CSV table of C-alpha atoms and ligand atoms in Angstrom, one decimal:
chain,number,residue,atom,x,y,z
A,26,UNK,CA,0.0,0.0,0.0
A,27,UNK,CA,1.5,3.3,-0.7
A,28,UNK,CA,1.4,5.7,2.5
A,29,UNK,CA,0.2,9.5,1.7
A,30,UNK,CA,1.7,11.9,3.9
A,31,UNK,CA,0.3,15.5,4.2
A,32,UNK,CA,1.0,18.0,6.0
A,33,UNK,CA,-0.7,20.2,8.1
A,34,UNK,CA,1.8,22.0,10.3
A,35,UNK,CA,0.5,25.0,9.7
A,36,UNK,CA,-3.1,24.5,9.9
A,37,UNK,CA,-5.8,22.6,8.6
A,38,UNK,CA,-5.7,22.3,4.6
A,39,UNK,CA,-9.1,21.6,3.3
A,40,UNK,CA,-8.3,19.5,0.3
A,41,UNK,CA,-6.6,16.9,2.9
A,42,UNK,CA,-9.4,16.6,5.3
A,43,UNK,CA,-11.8,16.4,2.1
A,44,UNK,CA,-9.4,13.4,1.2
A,45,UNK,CA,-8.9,12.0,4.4
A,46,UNK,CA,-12.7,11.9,5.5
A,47,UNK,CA,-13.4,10.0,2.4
A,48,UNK,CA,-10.5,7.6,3.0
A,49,UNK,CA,-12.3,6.9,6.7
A,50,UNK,CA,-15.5,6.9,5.1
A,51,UNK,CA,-14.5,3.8,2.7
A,52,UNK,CA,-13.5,2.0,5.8
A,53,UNK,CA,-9.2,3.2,5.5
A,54,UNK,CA,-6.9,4.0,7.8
A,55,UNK,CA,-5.3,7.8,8.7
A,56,UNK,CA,-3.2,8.9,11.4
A,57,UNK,CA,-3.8,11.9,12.5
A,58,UNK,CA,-2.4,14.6,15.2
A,59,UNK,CA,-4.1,15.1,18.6
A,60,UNK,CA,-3.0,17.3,21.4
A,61,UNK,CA,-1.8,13.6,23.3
A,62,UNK,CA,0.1,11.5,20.9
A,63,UNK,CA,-0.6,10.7,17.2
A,64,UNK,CA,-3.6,8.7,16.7
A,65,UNK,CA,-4.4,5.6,14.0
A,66,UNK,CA,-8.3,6.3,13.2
A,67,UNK,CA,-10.7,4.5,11.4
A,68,UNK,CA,-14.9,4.4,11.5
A,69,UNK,CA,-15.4,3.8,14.9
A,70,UNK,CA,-19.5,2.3,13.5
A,71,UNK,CA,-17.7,0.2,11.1
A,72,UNK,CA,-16.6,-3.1,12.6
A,73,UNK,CA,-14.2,-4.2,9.4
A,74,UNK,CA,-12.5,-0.7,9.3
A,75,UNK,CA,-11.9,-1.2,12.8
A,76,UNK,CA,-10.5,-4.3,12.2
A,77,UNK,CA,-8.1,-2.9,10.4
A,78,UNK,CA,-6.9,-0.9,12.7
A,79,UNK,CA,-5.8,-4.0,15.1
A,80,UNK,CA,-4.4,-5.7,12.2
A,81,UNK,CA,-2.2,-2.5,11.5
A,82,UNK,CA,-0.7,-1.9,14.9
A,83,UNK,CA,-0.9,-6.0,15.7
A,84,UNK,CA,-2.6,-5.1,18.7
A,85,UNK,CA,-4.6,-8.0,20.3
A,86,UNK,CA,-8.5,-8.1,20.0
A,87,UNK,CA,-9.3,-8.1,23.3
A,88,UNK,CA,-7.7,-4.0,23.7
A,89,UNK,CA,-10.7,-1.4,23.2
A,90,UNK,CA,-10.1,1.4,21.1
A,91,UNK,CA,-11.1,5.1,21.8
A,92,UNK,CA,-13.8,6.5,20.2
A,93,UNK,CA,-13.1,10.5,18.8
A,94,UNK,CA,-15.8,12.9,18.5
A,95,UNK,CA,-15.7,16.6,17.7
A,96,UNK,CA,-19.3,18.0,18.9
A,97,UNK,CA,-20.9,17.0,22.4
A,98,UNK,CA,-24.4,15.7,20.6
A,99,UNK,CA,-22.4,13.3,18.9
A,100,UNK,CA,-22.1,11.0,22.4
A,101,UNK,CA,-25.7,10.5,22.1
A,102,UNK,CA,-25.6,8.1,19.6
A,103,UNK,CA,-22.8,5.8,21.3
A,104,UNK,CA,-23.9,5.7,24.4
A,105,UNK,CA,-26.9,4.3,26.1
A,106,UNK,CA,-27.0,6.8,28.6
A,107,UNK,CA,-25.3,10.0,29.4
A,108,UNK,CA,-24.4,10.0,33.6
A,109,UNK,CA,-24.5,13.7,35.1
A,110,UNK,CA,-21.0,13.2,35.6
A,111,UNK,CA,-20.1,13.0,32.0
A,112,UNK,CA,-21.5,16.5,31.3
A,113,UNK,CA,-19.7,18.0,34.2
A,114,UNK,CA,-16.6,16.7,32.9
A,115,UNK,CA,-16.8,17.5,29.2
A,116,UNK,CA,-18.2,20.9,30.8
A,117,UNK,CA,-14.2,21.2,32.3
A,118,UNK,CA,-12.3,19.0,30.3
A,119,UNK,CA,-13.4,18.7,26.6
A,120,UNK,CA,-12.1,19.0,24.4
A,121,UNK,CA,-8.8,18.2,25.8
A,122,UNK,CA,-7.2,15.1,27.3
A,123,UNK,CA,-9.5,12.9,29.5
A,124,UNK,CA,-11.4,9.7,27.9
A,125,UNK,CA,-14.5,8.9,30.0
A,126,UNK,CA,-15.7,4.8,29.8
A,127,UNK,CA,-19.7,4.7,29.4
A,128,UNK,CA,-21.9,1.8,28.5
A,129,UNK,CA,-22.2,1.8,25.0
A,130,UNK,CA,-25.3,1.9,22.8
A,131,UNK,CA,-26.4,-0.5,19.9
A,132,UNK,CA,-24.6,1.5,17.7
A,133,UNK,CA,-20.7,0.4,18.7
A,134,UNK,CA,-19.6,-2.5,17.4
A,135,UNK,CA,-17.9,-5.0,19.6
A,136,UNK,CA,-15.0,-5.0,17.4
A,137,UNK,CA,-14.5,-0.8,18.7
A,138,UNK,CA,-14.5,-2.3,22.3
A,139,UNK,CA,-12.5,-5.2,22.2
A,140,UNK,CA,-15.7,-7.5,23.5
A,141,UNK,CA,-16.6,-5.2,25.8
A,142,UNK,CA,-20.5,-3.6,26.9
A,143,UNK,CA,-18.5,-0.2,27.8
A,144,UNK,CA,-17.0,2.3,25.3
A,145,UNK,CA,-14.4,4.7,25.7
A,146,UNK,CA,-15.3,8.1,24.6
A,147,UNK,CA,-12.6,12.1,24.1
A,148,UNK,CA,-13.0,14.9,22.1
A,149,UNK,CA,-9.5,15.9,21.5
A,150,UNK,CA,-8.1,19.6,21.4
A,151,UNK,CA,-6.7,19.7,17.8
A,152,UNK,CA,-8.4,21.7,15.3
A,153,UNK,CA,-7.2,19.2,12.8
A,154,UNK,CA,-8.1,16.1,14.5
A,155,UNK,CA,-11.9,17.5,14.8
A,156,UNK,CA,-12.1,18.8,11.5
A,157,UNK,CA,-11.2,15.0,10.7
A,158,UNK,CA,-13.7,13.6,13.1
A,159,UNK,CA,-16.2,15.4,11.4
A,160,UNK,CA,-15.0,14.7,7.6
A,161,UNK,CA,-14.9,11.1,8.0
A,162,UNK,CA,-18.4,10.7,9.9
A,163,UNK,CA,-17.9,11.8,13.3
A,164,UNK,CA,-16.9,8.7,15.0
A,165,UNK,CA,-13.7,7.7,14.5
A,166,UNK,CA,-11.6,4.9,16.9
A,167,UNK,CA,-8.1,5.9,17.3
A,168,UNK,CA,-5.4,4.8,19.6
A,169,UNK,CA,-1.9,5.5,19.5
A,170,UNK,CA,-0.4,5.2,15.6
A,171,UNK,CA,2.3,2.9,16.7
A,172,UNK,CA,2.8,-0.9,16.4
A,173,UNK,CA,1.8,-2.4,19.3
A,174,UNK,CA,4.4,-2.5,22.3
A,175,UNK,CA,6.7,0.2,20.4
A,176,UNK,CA,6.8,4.2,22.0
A,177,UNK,CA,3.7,6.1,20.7
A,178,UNK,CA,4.2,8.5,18.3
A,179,UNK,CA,4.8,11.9,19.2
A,180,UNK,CA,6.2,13.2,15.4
A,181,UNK,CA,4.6,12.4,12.2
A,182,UNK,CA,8.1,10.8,11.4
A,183,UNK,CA,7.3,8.2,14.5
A,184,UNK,CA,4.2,7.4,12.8
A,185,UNK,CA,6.0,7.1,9.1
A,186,UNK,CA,8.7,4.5,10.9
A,187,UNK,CA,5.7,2.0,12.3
A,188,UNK,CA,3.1,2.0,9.8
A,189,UNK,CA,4.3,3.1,6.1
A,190,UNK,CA,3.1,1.2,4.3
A,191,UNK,CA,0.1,-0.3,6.0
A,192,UNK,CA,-2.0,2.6,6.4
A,193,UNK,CA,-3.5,4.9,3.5
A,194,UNK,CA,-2.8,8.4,4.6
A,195,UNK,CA,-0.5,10.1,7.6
A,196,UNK,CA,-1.4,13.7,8.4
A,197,UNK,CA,1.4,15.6,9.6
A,198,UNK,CA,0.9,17.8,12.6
A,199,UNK,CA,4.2,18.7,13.7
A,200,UNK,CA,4.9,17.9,17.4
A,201,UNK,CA,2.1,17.2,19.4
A,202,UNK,CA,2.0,19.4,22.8
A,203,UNK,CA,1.5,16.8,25.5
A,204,UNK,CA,3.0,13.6,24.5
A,205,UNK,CA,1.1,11.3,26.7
A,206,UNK,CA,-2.1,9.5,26.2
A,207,UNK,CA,-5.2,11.0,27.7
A,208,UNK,CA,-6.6,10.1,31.6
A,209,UNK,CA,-9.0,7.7,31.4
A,210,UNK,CA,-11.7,7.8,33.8
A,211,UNK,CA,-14.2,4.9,33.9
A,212,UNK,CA,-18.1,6.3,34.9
A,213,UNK,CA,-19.6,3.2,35.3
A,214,UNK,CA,-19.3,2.0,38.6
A,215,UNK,CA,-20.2,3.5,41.8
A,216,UNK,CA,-17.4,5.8,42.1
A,217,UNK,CA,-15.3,7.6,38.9
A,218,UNK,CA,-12.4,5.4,38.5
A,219,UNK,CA,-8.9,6.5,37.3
A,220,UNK,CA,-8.2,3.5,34.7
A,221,UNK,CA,-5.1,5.3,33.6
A,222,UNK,CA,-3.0,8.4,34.9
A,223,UNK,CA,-2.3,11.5,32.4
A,224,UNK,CA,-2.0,15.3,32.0
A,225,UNK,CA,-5.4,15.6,33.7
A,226,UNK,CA,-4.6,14.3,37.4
A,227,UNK,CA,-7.1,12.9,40.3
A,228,UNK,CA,-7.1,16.0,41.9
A,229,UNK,CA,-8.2,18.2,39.1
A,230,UNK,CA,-10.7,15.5,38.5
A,231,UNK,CA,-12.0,15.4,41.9
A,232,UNK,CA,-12.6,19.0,41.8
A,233,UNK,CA,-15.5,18.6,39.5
A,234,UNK,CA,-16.4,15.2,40.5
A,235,UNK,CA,-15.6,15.4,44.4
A,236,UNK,CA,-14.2,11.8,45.5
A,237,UNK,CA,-12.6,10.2,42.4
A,238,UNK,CA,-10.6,6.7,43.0
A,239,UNK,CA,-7.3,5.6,41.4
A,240,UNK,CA,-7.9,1.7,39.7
A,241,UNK,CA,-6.0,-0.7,42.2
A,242,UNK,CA,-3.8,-1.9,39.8
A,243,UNK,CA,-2.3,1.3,39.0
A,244,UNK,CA,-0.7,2.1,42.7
A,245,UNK,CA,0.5,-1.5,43.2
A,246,UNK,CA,3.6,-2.3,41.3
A,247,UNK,CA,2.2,-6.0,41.0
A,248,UNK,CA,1.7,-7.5,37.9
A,249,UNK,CA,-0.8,-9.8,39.5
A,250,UNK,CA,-3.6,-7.4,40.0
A,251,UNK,CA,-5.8,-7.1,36.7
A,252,UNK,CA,-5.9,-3.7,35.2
A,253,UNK,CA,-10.0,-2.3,34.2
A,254,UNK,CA,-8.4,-0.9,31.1
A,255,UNK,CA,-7.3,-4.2,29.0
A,256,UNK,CA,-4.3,-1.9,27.5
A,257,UNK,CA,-2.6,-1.8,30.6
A,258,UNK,CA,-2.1,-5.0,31.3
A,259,UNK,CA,0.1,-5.0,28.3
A,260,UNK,CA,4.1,-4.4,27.7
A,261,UNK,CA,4.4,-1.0,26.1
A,262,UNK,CA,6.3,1.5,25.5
A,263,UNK,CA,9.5,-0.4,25.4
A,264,UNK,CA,12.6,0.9,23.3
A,265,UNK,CA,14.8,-2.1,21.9
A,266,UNK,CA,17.5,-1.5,24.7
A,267,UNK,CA,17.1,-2.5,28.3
A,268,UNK,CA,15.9,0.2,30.1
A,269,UNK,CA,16.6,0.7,34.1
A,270,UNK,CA,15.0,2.9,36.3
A,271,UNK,CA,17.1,4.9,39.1
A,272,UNK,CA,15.3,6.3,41.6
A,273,UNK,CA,16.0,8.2,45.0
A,274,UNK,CA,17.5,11.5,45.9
A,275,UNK,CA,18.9,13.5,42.5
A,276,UNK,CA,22.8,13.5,43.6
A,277,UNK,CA,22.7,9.6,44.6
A,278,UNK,CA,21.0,9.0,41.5
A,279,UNK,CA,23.5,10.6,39.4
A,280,UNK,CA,26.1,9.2,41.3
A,281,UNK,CA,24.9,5.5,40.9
A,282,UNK,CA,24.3,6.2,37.4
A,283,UNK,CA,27.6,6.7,36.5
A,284,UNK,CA,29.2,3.9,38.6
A,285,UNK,CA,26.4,1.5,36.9
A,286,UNK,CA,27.3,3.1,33.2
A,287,UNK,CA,30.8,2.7,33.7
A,288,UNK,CA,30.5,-1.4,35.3
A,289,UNK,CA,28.5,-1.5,31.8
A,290,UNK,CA,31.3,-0.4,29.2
A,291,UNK,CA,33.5,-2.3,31.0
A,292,UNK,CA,32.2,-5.0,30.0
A,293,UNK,CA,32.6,-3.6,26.5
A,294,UNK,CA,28.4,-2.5,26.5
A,295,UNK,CA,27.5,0.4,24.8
A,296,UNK,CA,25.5,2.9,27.8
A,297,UNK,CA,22.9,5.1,27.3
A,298,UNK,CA,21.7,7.7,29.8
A,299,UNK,CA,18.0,9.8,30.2
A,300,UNK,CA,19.3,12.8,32.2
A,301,UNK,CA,17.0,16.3,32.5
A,302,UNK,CA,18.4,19.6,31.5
A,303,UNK,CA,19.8,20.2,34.9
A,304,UNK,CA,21.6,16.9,35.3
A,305,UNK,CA,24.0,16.8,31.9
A,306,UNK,CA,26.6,18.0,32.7
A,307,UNK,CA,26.8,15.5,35.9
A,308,UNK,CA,27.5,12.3,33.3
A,309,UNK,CA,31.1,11.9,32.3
A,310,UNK,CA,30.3,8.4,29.7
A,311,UNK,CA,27.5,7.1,27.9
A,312,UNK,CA,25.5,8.7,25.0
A,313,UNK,CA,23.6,11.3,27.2
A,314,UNK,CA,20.4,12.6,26.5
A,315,UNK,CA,18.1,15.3,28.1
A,316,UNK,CA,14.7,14.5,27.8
A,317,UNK,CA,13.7,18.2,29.4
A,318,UNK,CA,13.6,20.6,32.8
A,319,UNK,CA,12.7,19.6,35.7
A,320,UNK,CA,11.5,23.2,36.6
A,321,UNK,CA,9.0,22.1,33.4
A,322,UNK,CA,7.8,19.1,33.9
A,323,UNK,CA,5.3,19.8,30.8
A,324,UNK,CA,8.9,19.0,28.7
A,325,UNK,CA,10.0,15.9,30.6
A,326,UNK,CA,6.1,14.6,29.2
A,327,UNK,CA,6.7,15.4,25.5
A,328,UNK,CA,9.7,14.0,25.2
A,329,UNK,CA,9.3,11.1,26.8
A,330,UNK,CA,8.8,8.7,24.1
A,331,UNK,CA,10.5,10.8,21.2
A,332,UNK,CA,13.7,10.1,23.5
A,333,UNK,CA,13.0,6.5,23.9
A,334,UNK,CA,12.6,6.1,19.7
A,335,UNK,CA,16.4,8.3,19.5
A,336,UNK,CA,17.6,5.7,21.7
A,337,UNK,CA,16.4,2.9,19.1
A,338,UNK,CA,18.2,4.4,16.2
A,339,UNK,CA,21.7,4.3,18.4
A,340,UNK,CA,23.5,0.6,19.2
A,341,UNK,CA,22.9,1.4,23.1
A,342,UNK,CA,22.1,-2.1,24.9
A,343,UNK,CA,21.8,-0.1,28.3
A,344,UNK,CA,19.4,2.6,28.9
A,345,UNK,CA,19.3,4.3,32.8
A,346,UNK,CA,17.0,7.0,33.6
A,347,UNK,CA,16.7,9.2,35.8
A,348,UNK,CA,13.3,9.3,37.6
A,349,UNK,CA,10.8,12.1,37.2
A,350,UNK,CA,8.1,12.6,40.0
A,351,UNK,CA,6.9,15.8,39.1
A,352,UNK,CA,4.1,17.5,40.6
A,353,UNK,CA,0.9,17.1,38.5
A,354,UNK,CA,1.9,14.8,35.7
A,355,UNK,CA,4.6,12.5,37.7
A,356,UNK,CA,2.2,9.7,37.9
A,357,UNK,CA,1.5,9.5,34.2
A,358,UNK,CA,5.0,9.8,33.2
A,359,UNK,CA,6.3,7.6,35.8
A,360,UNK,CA,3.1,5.2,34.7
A,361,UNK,CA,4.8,4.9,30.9
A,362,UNK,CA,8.1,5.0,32.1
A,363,UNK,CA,8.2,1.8,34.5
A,364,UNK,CA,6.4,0.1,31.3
A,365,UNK,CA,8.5,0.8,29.4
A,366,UNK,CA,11.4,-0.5,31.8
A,367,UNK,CA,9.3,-3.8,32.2
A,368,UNK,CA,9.4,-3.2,35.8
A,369,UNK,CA,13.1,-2.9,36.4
A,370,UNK,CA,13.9,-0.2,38.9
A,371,UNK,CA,16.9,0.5,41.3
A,372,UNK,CA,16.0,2.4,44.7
A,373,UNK,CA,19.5,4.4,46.0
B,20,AMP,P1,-4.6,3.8,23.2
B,20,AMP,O1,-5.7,4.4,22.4
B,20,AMP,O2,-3.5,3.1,22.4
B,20,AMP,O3,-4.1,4.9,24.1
B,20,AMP,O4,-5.3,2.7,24.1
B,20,AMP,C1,-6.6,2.9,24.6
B,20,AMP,C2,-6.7,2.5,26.0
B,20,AMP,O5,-8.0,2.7,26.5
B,20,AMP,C3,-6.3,1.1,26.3
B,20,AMP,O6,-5.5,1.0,27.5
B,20,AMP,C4,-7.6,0.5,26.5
B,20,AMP,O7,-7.6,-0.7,27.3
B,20,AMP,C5,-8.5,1.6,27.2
B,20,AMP,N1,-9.9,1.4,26.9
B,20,AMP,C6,-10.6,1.6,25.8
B,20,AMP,N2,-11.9,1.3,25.9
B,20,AMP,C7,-12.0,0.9,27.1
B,20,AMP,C8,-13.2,0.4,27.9
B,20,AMP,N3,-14.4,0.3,27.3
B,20,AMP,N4,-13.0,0.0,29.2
B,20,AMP,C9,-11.8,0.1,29.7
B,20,AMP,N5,-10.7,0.6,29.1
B,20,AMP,C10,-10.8,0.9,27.8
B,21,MG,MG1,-1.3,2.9,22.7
């Protein structure tokens, strides 16, 4: 299949959203930019199209996509019932980076939802992403444009590396702002749920909501406990090197980090190292790399997984980071980040 890539840095072009809606509309694939990470979208209504999309990423059946709209009436149709709690969230939230899980209506095929009764629903803050949703029929699934256990895509480029080839059309955005997948919140239990941390955190959730709980399997680190969100039960994330986790106070870290890096090229391994803007010039080996400021964590969250791809273009067998709890997005990142390290961390 030849991949069309357009771009759409700059704004939306008219021609390509003409061309891409009609694409979705015949049941293809497009990635597209959100304000998250880039998304792989196809009809969300149309089981085979959304086939597709699992074929293309080789993602397994049983992980429910999320289902983009770009107008408020369109949840309506998807959902068998809209809870109070919905409103008062898109009310604060939408469009922007929170995904709410309500029991679907007739309309949703199982395919969309992995099996499931529930459907996950955002309205994403991208002018071209909505003007998308709305050219290719206003309900279109889309999770993260990469193959399936690789870094999602934060660049057009990442999206060109895992699926050229397989998919019909890429739109270019340029860099997306956030860089990590969207809070999902499930609303279908007693209490709103945190399924999975991002940019919008518990507390600014519980501010609309008053008492919002954080699923179980999110706070242990215990691969025994199921995850509500099928996705996260899953390996992800994960760059082609092992990746190591140092955590504790900033000047042990840095130390152990450089005894650990230089044990490894000993042993004739080639080292690389996730520092933060502050923390470069405190490595003396290794291929270094800043992933951002820690007086910003908003950059420590975009780069996150563009790092992790850089590192899969070097011959680095060894990756150590540093460890990043910042204050309002520290659990996400640090969510993504121990997933990506399969678990492997290192208290000093
Ligand atoms: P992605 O779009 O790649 O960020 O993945 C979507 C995430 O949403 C996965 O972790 C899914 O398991 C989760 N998800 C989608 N629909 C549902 C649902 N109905 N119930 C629970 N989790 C869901
Ligand atoms: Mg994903």
């Amino acid at each position: 299949m030849n991949t069309v890539m357009v771009q759409m840095r700059d704004g939306i072009d008219e021609d390509g959203i003409r061309r891409a809606g009609e694409i979705l509309r015949r049941g293809g694939l497009v990635a597209f930019p959100t304000e998250t990470v880039y998304g792989l979208g196809a009809d969300a209504l149309d089981a085979e199209a959304a086939a597709k999309i699992y074929r293309a990423k080789g993602r397994p059946s049983d992980n429910p996509l999320i289902v983009h709209i770009a107008d408020w009436e369109a949840i309506q149709h998807i959902v068998s019932e809209v809870p109070r709690e919905a409103r008062l969230l898109a009310d604060a939230f939408w469009p922007g980076p929170l995904t709410m899980i309500l029991n679907k209506s007739e309309a949703v095929p199982l395919t969309t939802t992995g099996g499931l009764t529930t459907v996950a629903v955002r309205m994403p803050d991208h002018e071209v992403a909505r003007a998308l949703i709305r050219a290719g029929g206003g309900y279109i699934a889309a999770p993260s444009a990469n193959t399936s256990g690789r870094p999602s895509p934060t660049q057009a480029r990442h999206v060109a590396e895992d699926m050229d080839g397989v998919i019909d059309m890429i739109i270019d955005g340029g860099d997306v702002t956030i860089g990590l997948e969207s809070t999902i919140v499930d609303l279908t239990g007693e209490t709103p749920t945190i399924l999975r941390p991002g940019y919008i955190s518990r507390e600014m959730l519980a501010k609309v909501l008053g008492t919002v709980e954080t699923d179980r399997a999110l706070l242990a680190d215990d691969d025994r406990i199921r995850p509500k969100a099928p996705g996260m039960k899953y390996r992800h994330y994960a760059p082609r090197a092992e990746l190591i986790i140092v955590e504790g106070p900033e000047q042990r870290v840095r130390e152990r980090i450089n005894e650990l890096t230089a044990r490894r090229q000993a042993e004739g391994r080639s080292v690389g190292i996730i520092g933060t803007d502050e923390s470069l010039g405190f490595y003396g080996a290794g291929m270094v790399k800043s992933i951002g400021s820690r007086r910003d964590e908003r950059t420590i969250a975009q780069h996150l997984y563009s790092i992790l791809r850089e590192f899969d273009d070097s011959d680095v067998s060894v990756i150590y980071s540093e460890s990043f709890e910042t204050p309002q997005m520290g659990q996400a990142i640090m969510n993504r980040l121990i997933k990506a390290a399969g678990h492997q961390i290192i208290h000093v």
